[in-house]
Short mmCIF file of C-alpha atoms in Angstrom, two decimals:
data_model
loop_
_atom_site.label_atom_id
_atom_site.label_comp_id
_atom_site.label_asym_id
_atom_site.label_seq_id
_atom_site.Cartn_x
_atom_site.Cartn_y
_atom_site.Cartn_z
CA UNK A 1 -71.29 219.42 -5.67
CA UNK A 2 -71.55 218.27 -9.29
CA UNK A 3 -72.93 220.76 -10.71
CA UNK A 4 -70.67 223.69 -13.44
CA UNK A 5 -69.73 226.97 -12.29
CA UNK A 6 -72.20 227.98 -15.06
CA UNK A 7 -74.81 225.77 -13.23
CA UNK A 8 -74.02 227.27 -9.82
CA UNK A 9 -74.56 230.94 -11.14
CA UNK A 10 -78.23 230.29 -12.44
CA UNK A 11 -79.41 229.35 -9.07
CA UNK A 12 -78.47 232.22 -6.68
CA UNK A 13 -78.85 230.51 -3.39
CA UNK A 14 -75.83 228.87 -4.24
CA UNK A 15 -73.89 231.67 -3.72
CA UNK A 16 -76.31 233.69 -1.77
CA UNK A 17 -78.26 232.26 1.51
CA UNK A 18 -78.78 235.66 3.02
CA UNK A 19 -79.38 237.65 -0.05
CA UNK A 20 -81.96 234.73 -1.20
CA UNK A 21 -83.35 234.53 2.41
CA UNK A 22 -84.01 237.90 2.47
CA UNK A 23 -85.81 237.67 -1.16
CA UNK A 24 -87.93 234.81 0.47
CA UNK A 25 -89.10 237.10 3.40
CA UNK A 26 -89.87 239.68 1.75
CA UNK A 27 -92.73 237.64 -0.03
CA UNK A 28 -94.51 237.47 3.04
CA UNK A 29 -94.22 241.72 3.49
CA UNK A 30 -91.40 241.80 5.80
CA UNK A 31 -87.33 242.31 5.18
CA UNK A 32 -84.53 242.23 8.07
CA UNK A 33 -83.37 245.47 9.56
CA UNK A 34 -79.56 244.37 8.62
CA UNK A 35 -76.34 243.51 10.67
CA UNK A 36 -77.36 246.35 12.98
CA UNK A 37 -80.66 244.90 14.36
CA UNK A 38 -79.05 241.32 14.43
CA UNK A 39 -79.35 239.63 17.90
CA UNK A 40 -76.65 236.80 18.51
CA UNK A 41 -77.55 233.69 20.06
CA UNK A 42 -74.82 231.61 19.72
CA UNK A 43 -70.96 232.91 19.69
CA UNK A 44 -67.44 231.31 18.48
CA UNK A 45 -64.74 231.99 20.64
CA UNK A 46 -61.08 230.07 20.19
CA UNK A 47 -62.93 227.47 17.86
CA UNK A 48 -65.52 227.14 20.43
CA UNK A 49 -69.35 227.36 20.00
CA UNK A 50 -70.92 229.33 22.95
CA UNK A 51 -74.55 230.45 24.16
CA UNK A 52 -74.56 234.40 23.52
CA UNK A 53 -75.87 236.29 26.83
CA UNK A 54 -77.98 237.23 24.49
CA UNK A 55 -79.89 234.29 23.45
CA UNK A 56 -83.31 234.63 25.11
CA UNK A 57 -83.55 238.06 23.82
CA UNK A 58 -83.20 236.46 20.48
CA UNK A 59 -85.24 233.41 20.99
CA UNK A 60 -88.27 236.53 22.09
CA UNK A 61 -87.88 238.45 19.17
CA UNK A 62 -88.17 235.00 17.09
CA UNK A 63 -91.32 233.87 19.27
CA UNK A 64 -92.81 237.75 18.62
CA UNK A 65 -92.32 237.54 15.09
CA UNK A 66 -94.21 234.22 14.63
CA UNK A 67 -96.77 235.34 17.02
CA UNK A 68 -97.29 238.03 14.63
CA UNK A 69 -97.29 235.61 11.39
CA UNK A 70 -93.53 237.19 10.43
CA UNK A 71 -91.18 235.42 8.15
CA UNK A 72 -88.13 235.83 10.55
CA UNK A 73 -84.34 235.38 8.49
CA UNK A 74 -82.21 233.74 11.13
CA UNK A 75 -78.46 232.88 11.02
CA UNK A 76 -77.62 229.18 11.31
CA UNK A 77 -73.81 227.45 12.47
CA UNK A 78 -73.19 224.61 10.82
CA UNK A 79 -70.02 223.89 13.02
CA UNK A 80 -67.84 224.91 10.22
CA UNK A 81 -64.81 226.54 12.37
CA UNK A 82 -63.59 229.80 11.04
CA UNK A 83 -65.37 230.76 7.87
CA UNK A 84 -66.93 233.95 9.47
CA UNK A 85 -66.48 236.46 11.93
CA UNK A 86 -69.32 234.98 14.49
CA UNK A 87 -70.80 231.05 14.30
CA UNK A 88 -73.27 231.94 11.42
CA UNK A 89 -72.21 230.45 8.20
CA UNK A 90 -75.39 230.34 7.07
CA UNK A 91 -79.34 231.86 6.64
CA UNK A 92 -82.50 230.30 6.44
CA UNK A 93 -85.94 231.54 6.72
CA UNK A 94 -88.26 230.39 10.16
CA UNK A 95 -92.04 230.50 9.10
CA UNK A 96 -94.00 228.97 12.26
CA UNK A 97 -93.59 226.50 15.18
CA UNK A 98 -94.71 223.78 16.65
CA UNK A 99 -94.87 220.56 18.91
CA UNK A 100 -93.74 216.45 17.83
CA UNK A 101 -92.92 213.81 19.83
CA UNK A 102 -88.91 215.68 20.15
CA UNK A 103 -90.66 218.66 21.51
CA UNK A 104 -91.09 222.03 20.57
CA UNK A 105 -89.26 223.65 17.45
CA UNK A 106 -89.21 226.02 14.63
CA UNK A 107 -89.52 225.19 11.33
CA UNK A 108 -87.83 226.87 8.16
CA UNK A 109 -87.69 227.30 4.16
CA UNK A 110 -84.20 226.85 3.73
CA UNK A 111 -82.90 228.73 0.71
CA UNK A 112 -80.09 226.43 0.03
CA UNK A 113 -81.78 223.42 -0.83
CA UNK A 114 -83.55 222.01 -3.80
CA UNK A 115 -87.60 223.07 -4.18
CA UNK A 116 -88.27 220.15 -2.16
CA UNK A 117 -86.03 219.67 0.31
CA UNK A 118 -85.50 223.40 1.34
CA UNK A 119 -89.43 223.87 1.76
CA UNK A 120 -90.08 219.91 3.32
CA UNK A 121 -91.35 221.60 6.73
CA UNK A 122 -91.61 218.06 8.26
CA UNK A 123 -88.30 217.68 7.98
CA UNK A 124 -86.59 221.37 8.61
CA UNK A 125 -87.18 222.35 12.26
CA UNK A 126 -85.12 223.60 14.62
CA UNK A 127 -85.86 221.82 18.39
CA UNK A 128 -85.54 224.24 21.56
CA UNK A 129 -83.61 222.74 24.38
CA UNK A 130 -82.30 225.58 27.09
CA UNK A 131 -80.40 227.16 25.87
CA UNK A 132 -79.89 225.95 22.06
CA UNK A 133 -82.43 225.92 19.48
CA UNK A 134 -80.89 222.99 16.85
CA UNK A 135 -81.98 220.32 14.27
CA UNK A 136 -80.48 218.16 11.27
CA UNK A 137 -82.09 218.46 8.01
CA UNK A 138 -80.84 215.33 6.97
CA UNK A 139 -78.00 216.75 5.39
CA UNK A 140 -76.79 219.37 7.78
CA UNK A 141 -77.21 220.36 12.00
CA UNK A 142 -78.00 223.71 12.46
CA UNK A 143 -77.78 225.44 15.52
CA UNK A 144 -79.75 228.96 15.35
CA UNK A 145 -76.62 231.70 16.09
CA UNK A 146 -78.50 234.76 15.53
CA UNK A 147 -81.95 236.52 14.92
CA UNK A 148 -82.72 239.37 12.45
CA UNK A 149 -85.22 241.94 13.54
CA UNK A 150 -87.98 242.24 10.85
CA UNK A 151 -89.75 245.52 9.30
CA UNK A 152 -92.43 245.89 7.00
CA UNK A 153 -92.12 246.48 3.70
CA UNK A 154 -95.40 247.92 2.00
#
């Protein structure tokens, strides 16, 4: 918003989430496995968002990986209806957990957002509730819709 296509192109998250989520995992030593070791947790379905069957499997692998101290890339829904395949229309990047008066949550670098904003870990968490793991950012709700397996790199 604002800014010239020339502008846009310099900064490759904004064209890029996944790609530049990837890139920010891989810092730590790990990359995700790809589309094929992607476990949903949230489906769309006739415009409607749905808890995958799959979701605690997901929400394991995501508490394995931070037990372990892995960067986990995770696909977000931001409730925009139709731009992809599944619910995830975006990526961000979940680097540890933890506990606030809201509960329990996840928090995440979100590649998307300036320096500050998209590594302000006070303010980027996810909350888990059942069967949903979902925050707001202050510009955006997020509802976690799937989880990438992770493999080392080195």
């Amino acid at each position: 918003k604002g800014l010239s296509n020339e502008k846009r192109e310099e900064k490759v998250y904004w064209r890029a989430c996944k790609n530049t989520a990837t890139y920010m995992a891989k810092q730590s030593g790990y990359a995700d496995t790809g589309s094929a070791g992607k476990i949903e947790t949230l489906i769309e379905k006739a415009g409607a968002r749905l808890a995958a069957g799959t979701f605690d499997e997901g929400k394991s692998l995501l508490d394995r990986n931070l037990e372990a101290g892995i960067a986990t890339v995770v696909g977000v829904d931001k409730g925009k209806k139709g731009l992809n395949a599944n619910a995830t229309d975006h990526f961000v990047v979940v680097v540890g957990r933890g506990e606030d008066e809201n509960g329990k949550y996840n928090s995440y670098f979100d590649p998307c957002r300036s320096h500050a904003a998209g590594h302000y870990l006070k303010q980027n968490r996810l909350y888990i509730d059942g069967t949903k793991i979902s925050g707001h950012n202050g510009r955006h709700q997020f509802t976690l819709s799937e989880v990438r397996e992770m493999k080392s790199v080195s």
